[in-house]
mmCIF file of C-alpha atoms and ligand atoms in Angstrom:
data_model
loop_
_atom_site.group_PDB
_atom_site.id
_atom_site.type_symbol
_atom_site.label_atom_id
_atom_site.label_comp_id
_atom_site.label_asym_id
_atom_site.label_seq_id
_atom_site.Cartn_x
_atom_site.Cartn_y
_atom_site.Cartn_z
ATOM 1 C CA MET A 1 82.081 96.658 125.991
ATOM 2 C CA GLU A 2 83.212 100.211 125.593
ATOM 3 C CA VAL A 3 81.945 101.877 122.425
ATOM 4 C CA ILE A 4 83.781 104.999 121.294
ATOM 5 C CA ILE A 5 82.210 106.967 118.455
ATOM 6 C CA GLN A 6 84.350 109.468 116.582
ATOM 7 C CA PRO A 7 83.199 111.900 113.866
ATOM 8 C CA ASN A 8 85.278 110.221 111.134
ATOM 9 C CA SER A 9 87.674 107.372 110.460
ATOM 10 C CA GLU A 10 90.711 109.620 110.683
ATOM 11 C CA GLN A 11 89.966 110.709 114.251
ATOM 12 C CA ALA A 12 88.919 107.187 115.199
ATOM 13 C CA SER A 13 92.204 105.797 113.837
ATOM 14 C CA LEU A 14 94.254 108.365 115.743
ATOM 15 C CA LEU A 15 92.485 107.438 118.961
ATOM 16 C CA ALA A 16 93.077 103.730 118.311
ATOM 17 C CA ALA A 17 96.751 104.437 117.543
ATOM 18 C CA ARG A 18 97.117 106.311 120.839
ATOM 19 C CA LEU A 19 95.749 103.321 122.690
ATOM 20 C CA VAL A 20 98.206 100.990 120.948
ATOM 21 C CA LYS A 21 101.049 103.429 121.631
ATOM 22 C CA LYS A 22 100.159 103.453 125.331
ATOM 23 C CA ILE A 23 100.398 99.652 125.484
ATOM 24 C CA ILE A 24 103.682 99.629 123.551
ATOM 25 C CA MET A 25 105.141 102.145 125.998
ATOM 26 C CA GLU A 26 103.840 100.448 129.136
ATOM 27 C CA LYS A 27 105.024 96.898 128.438
ATOM 28 C CA LYS A 28 108.607 95.633 128.418
ATOM 29 C CA LYS A 29 107.910 93.237 125.561
ATOM 30 C CA PRO A 30 104.535 94.245 124.122
ATOM 31 C CA VAL A 31 102.706 91.536 122.190
ATOM 32 C CA LEU A 32 100.332 92.847 119.529
ATOM 33 C CA GLY A 33 97.732 90.893 117.569
ATOM 34 C CA LEU A 34 97.275 92.579 114.199
ATOM 35 C CA PRO A 35 94.653 92.624 111.436
ATOM 36 C CA THR A 36 94.804 93.429 107.747
ATOM 37 C CA GLY A 37 92.223 95.018 105.426
ATOM 38 C CA ASN A 38 91.493 98.630 104.562
ATOM 39 C CA THR A 39 90.280 99.524 108.036
ATOM 40 C CA PRO A 40 93.614 99.420 109.919
ATOM 41 C CA LEU A 41 95.555 101.332 107.231
ATOM 42 C CA PRO A 42 95.153 104.797 108.798
ATOM 43 C CA LEU A 43 95.949 103.315 112.211
ATOM 44 C CA TYR A 44 99.204 101.846 110.825
ATOM 45 C CA ARG A 45 100.016 105.206 109.208
ATOM 46 C CA HIS A 46 99.644 106.865 112.610
ATOM 47 C CA LEU A 47 101.897 104.279 114.270
ATOM 48 C CA VAL A 48 104.555 104.848 111.598
ATOM 49 C CA LYS A 49 104.273 108.607 112.146
ATOM 50 C CA MET A 50 104.581 108.126 115.927
ATOM 51 C CA HIS A 51 107.692 106.031 115.328
ATOM 52 C CA ARG A 52 109.246 108.718 113.085
ATOM 53 C CA GLU A 53 108.200 111.830 114.949
ATOM 54 C CA GLU A 54 107.748 110.755 118.549
ATOM 55 C CA GLY A 55 110.340 107.981 118.753
ATOM 56 C CA LEU A 56 107.816 105.200 119.353
ATOM 57 C CA ASP A 57 110.100 102.179 119.698
ATOM 58 C CA PHE A 58 109.179 98.858 118.081
ATOM 59 C CA SER A 59 112.454 97.091 118.895
ATOM 60 C CA GLN A 60 110.852 95.047 121.697
ATOM 61 C CA VAL A 61 107.452 94.633 120.022
ATOM 62 C CA VAL A 62 106.310 91.113 119.153
ATOM 63 C CA THR A 63 103.443 90.691 116.687
ATOM 64 C CA PHE A 64 101.067 87.937 115.693
ATOM 65 C CA ASN A 65 98.824 88.428 112.702
ATOM 66 C CA LEU A 66 95.291 87.151 112.798
ATOM 67 C CA ASP A 67 95.195 85.302 109.524
ATOM 68 C CA GLU A 68 96.592 84.500 106.089
ATOM 69 C CA TYR A 69 95.224 83.000 102.881
ATOM 70 C CA VAL A 70 96.104 79.384 102.248
ATOM 71 C CA GLY A 71 98.225 78.860 99.142
ATOM 72 C CA LEU A 72 99.729 82.350 98.923
ATOM 73 C CA SER A 73 103.468 82.840 99.247
ATOM 74 C CA PRO A 74 104.684 85.720 101.429
ATOM 75 C CA ASP A 75 105.679 87.747 98.370
ATOM 76 C CA HIS A 76 102.236 87.488 96.706
ATOM 77 C CA PRO A 77 100.951 91.094 96.566
ATOM 78 C CA ALA A 78 97.558 90.054 97.990
ATOM 79 C CA SER A 79 99.055 88.063 100.870
ATOM 80 C CA PHE A 80 98.775 89.441 104.372
ATOM 81 C CA HIS A 81 102.566 89.023 104.714
ATOM 82 C CA TYR A 82 103.059 91.440 101.852
ATOM 83 C CA PHE A 83 100.432 93.814 103.261
ATOM 84 C CA MET A 84 101.986 93.928 106.729
ATOM 85 C CA TRP A 85 105.562 94.482 105.554
ATOM 86 C CA LYS A 86 104.469 97.148 103.104
ATOM 87 C CA ASN A 87 102.175 99.082 105.414
ATOM 88 C CA LEU A 88 103.827 98.742 108.808
ATOM 89 C CA PHE A 89 106.820 96.524 109.466
ATOM 90 C CA SER A 90 109.182 97.928 106.825
ATOM 91 C CA GLN A 91 108.591 101.423 108.188
ATOM 92 C CA VAL A 92 109.319 100.846 111.882
ATOM 93 C CA ASN A 93 112.248 99.331 113.808
ATOM 94 C CA ILE A 94 110.636 95.951 114.457
ATOM 95 C CA ARG A 95 112.887 92.880 114.492
ATOM 96 C CA PRO A 96 111.887 90.460 111.736
ATOM 97 C CA GLU A 97 112.228 87.538 114.170
ATOM 98 C CA ASN A 98 109.525 89.118 116.359
ATOM 99 C CA VAL A 99 106.980 89.133 113.514
ATOM 100 C CA HIS A 100 104.591 86.175 113.234
ATOM 101 C CA ILE A 101 102.133 85.798 110.374
ATOM 102 C CA PRO A 102 100.432 82.472 109.646
ATOM 103 C CA ASP A 103 102.218 80.602 106.874
ATOM 104 C CA GLY A 104 99.825 80.136 103.971
ATOM 105 C CA LEU A 105 102.161 77.517 102.511
ATOM 106 C CA ALA A 106 102.434 75.322 105.619
ATOM 107 C CA SER A 107 102.458 71.693 104.488
ATOM 108 C CA ASP A 108 100.924 70.266 107.665
ATOM 109 C CA VAL A 109 98.310 72.923 108.397
ATOM 110 C CA GLU A 110 96.974 71.356 111.584
ATOM 111 C CA ALA A 111 100.411 70.966 113.164
ATOM 112 C CA TYR A 112 101.281 74.469 112.027
ATOM 113 C CA CYS A 113 98.173 75.930 113.678
ATOM 114 C CA ARG A 114 98.969 74.186 116.958
ATOM 115 C CA GLN A 115 102.476 75.599 116.789
ATOM 116 C CA TYR A 116 101.130 79.129 116.158
ATOM 117 C CA GLU A 117 99.049 78.858 119.336
ATOM 118 C CA GLU A 118 102.133 77.663 121.256
ATOM 119 C CA GLU A 119 104.137 80.610 119.988
ATOM 120 C CA ILE A 120 101.504 83.074 121.204
ATOM 121 C CA LYS A 121 101.559 81.386 124.606
ATOM 122 C CA ALA A 122 105.364 81.370 124.735
ATOM 123 C CA ALA A 123 105.395 85.112 124.021
ATOM 124 C CA GLY A 124 103.222 85.613 127.130
ATOM 125 C CA GLY A 125 99.881 85.994 125.330
ATOM 126 C CA LEU A 126 98.547 88.955 123.387
ATOM 127 C CA ASP A 127 98.564 92.284 125.234
ATOM 128 C CA ILE A 128 96.151 93.691 122.679
ATOM 129 C CA GLN A 129 94.338 92.184 119.713
ATOM 130 C CA ILE A 130 93.357 94.742 117.102
ATOM 131 C CA LEU A 131 90.446 93.632 114.935
ATOM 132 C CA GLY A 132 88.650 94.745 111.808
ATOM 133 C CA LEU A 133 85.125 93.544 111.081
ATOM 134 C CA GLY A 134 83.730 91.683 108.090
ATOM 135 C CA THR A 135 80.366 92.833 106.730
ATOM 136 C CA ASP A 136 78.971 89.495 107.930
ATOM 137 C CA GLY A 137 80.343 90.082 111.436
ATOM 138 C CA HIS A 138 83.480 87.977 111.075
ATOM 139 C CA ILE A 139 86.701 88.694 112.948
ATOM 140 C CA GLY A 140 89.941 87.347 111.539
ATOM 141 C CA PHE A 141 88.501 84.818 109.119
ATOM 142 C CA ASN A 142 86.107 83.360 111.674
ATOM 143 C CA GLU A 143 83.044 83.225 109.497
ATOM 144 C CA PRO A 144 79.459 82.925 110.815
ATOM 145 C CA THR A 145 78.866 79.683 112.775
ATOM 146 C CA SER A 146 82.513 79.527 113.836
ATOM 147 C CA SER A 147 82.793 77.999 117.282
ATOM 148 C CA LEU A 148 83.056 80.720 119.890
ATOM 149 C CA LYS A 149 85.796 78.608 121.493
ATOM 150 C CA SER A 150 87.712 77.966 118.269
ATOM 151 C CA ARG A 151 91.510 78.045 118.103
ATOM 152 C CA THR A 152 93.866 78.747 115.195
ATOM 153 C CA ARG A 153 92.774 76.576 112.271
ATOM 154 C CA ILE A 154 91.860 76.485 108.607
ATOM 155 C CA LYS A 155 88.519 78.018 107.564
ATOM 156 C CA THR A 156 86.603 78.138 104.307
ATOM 157 C CA LEU A 157 85.668 81.673 103.296
ATOM 158 C CA THR A 158 82.072 82.610 102.565
ATOM 159 C CA GLU A 159 81.014 83.875 99.173
ATOM 160 C CA GLN A 160 80.476 87.337 100.678
ATOM 161 C CA THR A 161 83.995 87.487 102.127
ATOM 162 C CA ARG A 162 85.513 86.383 98.812
ATOM 163 C CA LYS A 163 83.524 89.141 97.079
ATOM 164 C CA ASP A 164 84.548 91.739 99.696
ATOM 165 C CA ASN A 165 88.221 90.884 99.199
ATOM 166 C CA ALA A 166 88.167 90.507 95.401
ATOM 167 C CA LEU A 167 89.605 93.990 94.928
ATOM 168 C CA PHE A 168 92.977 92.866 96.315
ATOM 169 C CA PHE A 169 93.110 90.009 93.790
ATOM 170 C CA GLY A 170 91.928 91.746 90.631
ATOM 171 C CA ALA A 171 88.981 89.358 90.272
ATOM 172 C CA GLU A 172 86.853 87.200 92.538
ATOM 173 C CA GLU A 173 87.997 83.972 90.905
ATOM 174 C CA ASN A 174 91.555 84.632 92.125
ATOM 175 C CA VAL A 175 90.534 84.827 95.789
ATOM 176 C CA PRO A 176 91.565 81.668 97.685
ATOM 177 C CA TYR A 177 88.814 79.592 99.272
ATOM 178 C CA HIS A 178 90.699 78.927 102.503
ATOM 179 C CA ALA A 179 92.558 80.805 105.173
ATOM 180 C CA ILE A 180 94.410 80.079 108.396
ATOM 181 C CA THR A 181 92.952 82.197 111.169
ATOM 182 C CA MET A 182 93.296 82.601 114.909
ATOM 183 C CA GLY A 183 90.140 81.263 116.511
ATOM 184 C CA ILE A 184 87.584 83.218 118.481
ATOM 185 C CA GLY A 185 88.855 81.494 121.634
ATOM 186 C CA THR A 186 92.389 82.634 120.754
ATOM 187 C CA ILE A 187 91.222 86.217 120.222
ATOM 188 C CA LEU A 188 89.219 86.311 123.464
ATOM 189 C CA GLU A 189 92.364 85.465 125.466
ATOM 190 C CA ALA A 190 94.018 88.762 124.491
ATOM 191 C CA LYS A 191 94.203 91.121 127.466
ATOM 192 C CA VAL A 192 92.521 93.884 125.445
ATOM 193 C CA CYS A 193 90.456 93.549 122.249
ATOM 194 C CA LEU A 194 90.252 96.684 120.105
ATOM 195 C CA LEU A 195 87.798 96.430 117.224
ATOM 196 C CA ILE A 196 87.727 99.203 114.638
ATOM 197 C CA ALA A 197 85.101 99.639 111.931
ATOM 198 C CA PHE A 198 84.315 102.524 109.611
ATOM 199 C CA GLY A 199 81.663 103.417 107.067
ATOM 200 C CA LYS A 200 78.011 102.739 106.404
ATOM 201 C CA LYS A 201 78.639 99.221 105.131
ATOM 202 C CA LYS A 202 79.794 98.128 108.604
ATOM 203 C CA ALA A 203 76.804 99.671 110.460
ATOM 204 C CA THR A 204 74.647 96.535 110.587
ATOM 205 C CA ALA A 205 77.539 94.303 111.632
ATOM 206 C CA ILE A 206 78.482 96.786 114.380
ATOM 207 C CA ALA A 207 74.913 96.954 115.714
ATOM 208 C CA ARG A 208 74.693 93.150 115.763
ATOM 209 C CA THR A 209 78.130 92.880 117.423
ATOM 210 C CA VAL A 210 77.400 95.354 120.208
ATOM 211 C CA GLU A 211 73.651 95.164 120.778
ATOM 212 C CA GLY A 212 72.598 91.853 119.304
ATOM 213 C CA PRO A 213 72.593 88.525 121.088
ATOM 214 C CA VAL A 214 75.876 86.658 121.394
ATOM 215 C CA THR A 215 75.729 84.211 118.543
ATOM 216 C CA SER A 216 78.123 82.331 116.312
ATOM 217 C CA MET A 217 76.099 83.815 113.437
ATOM 218 C CA VAL A 218 77.885 87.087 114.295
ATOM 219 C CA PRO A 219 81.335 85.964 115.429
ATOM 220 C CA ALA A 220 82.317 89.446 116.669
ATOM 221 C CA SER A 221 79.410 89.357 119.154
ATOM 222 C CA ALA A 222 81.599 86.962 121.225
ATOM 223 C CA LEU A 223 83.478 90.112 122.263
ATOM 224 C CA GLN A 224 80.567 90.743 124.647
ATOM 225 C CA PHE A 225 82.207 88.062 126.809
ATOM 226 C CA HIS A 226 85.526 89.902 126.879
ATOM 227 C CA PRO A 227 86.275 91.927 130.030
ATOM 228 C CA LYS A 228 88.051 94.665 128.053
ATOM 229 C CA ALA A 229 86.658 94.996 124.565
ATOM 230 C CA ILE A 230 86.881 98.476 123.043
ATOM 231 C CA ILE A 231 84.941 99.245 119.886
ATOM 232 C CA VAL A 232 86.105 102.341 118.004
ATOM 233 C CA VAL A 233 83.817 103.420 115.169
ATOM 234 C CA ASP A 234 83.091 106.466 113.047
ATOM 235 C CA GLU A 235 79.611 107.994 112.961
ATOM 236 C CA GLU A 236 78.611 106.049 109.855
ATOM 237 C CA ALA A 237 79.492 102.678 111.345
ATOM 238 C CA ALA A 238 77.665 103.741 114.538
ATOM 239 C CA SER A 239 74.530 104.777 112.658
ATOM 240 C CA GLU A 240 72.492 101.657 113.514
ATOM 241 C CA LEU A 241 73.389 101.569 117.218
ATOM 242 C CA ARG A 242 70.280 102.111 119.331
ATOM 243 C CA LEU A 243 72.238 103.390 122.324
ATOM 244 C CA ALA A 244 74.672 105.604 120.395
ATOM 245 C CA ASN A 245 73.794 108.627 122.533
ATOM 246 C CA TYR A 246 74.482 106.678 125.695
ATOM 247 C CA TYR A 247 77.904 105.525 124.468
ATOM 248 C CA GLN A 248 78.767 109.129 123.663
ATOM 249 C CA TRP A 249 77.544 110.205 127.111
ATOM 250 C CA VAL A 250 79.707 107.565 128.812
ATOM 251 C CA TYR A 251 82.745 108.666 126.799
ATOM 252 C CA ASP A 252 82.171 112.351 127.559
ATOM 253 C CA HIS A 253 81.951 111.609 131.287
ATOM 254 C CA LYS A 254 84.916 109.281 131.601
ATOM 255 C CA PRO A 255 87.054 109.830 134.674
ATOM 256 C CA GLU A 256 90.217 111.705 133.690
ATOM 257 C CA TRP A 257 92.500 108.727 134.512
ATOM 258 C CA GLN A 258 90.623 106.479 132.084
ATOM 259 C CA LYS A 259 91.119 108.708 129.064
ATOM 260 C CA VAL A 260 93.584 107.823 126.305
HETATM 261 C C1 GLP B 1 89.239 90.320 105.927
HETATM 262 C C2 GLP B 1 90.163 90.080 107.121
HETATM 263 C C3 GLP B 1 89.581 90.658 108.392
HETATM 264 C C4 GLP B 1 89.137 92.085 108.135
HETATM 265 C C5 GLP B 1 88.057 92.106 107.080
HETATM 266 C C6 GLP B 1 87.490 93.490 106.817
HETATM 267 O O1 GLP B 1 88.231 89.383 105.862
HETATM 268 N N1 GLP B 1 90.438 88.693 107.339
HETATM 269 O O2 GLP B 1 90.547 90.600 109.426
HETATM 270 O O3 GLP B 1 88.673 92.655 109.330
HETATM 271 O O4 GLP B 1 88.635 91.605 105.900
HETATM 272 O O5 GLP B 1 88.269 94.150 105.858
HETATM 273 P P1 GLP B 1 88.202 95.705 105.583
HETATM 274 O O6 GLP B 1 88.881 96.341 106.736
HETATM 275 O O7 GLP B 1 88.969 95.893 104.317
HETATM 276 O O8 GLP B 1 86.780 96.080 105.484
#
């Protein structure tokens, strides 16, 4: 794992955006795995700015979102469809047919999930999977005790996750109980995994992800198995890392060619 600590979320998001830009520019048909939540918002703002000011081209970009609530239509303001179109897709030149977000209204959920996996494969696999982090260590909606080999499927949200996301729904009772999410096995097949986390409330989950044992109790800890997992955090989210100084040292002494 490579841990990159930045002074604040703004600088961390810019660095993450540069990494995504590099992949978009290098690949003929870049395939991005995308998250929702508050964390990626500044990263999406930077990508939009790069599109407007630096000509970053999304016309060949293919995207797959990590997850979606079951039972929400795409135009529901708390749906991840709505979130993605509002915060990224409507502001760049992506082709709507290249956007994939799990369908929360799928009638045969199991068949739909299998199809989602097939579509990722048919696109050539994910070049990069961007991830946020739940306070309980979840990635996507893979809650604690999710199989580390899981594939796209339906999951029941924990009480904590429903509380954490209540803000988007006005009240906790409006938060759905289920979501369709890529599995941990699906995520680990991405060529690069980029996890971003900011703020004090993510510090424990980050420490357990990076320095704890690999355990399904902290789904993000499975990233320790990934050959190219990059963790970009601000100082607050890094505050419980025992080896924070070492990660900084490694970053400061990176060979020139490895720098983003
Ligand atoms: C939800 C999403 C995750 C996201 C997490 C953290 O549970 N399914 O993909 O990482 O929230 O959200 P936030 O970035 O708002 O803290």
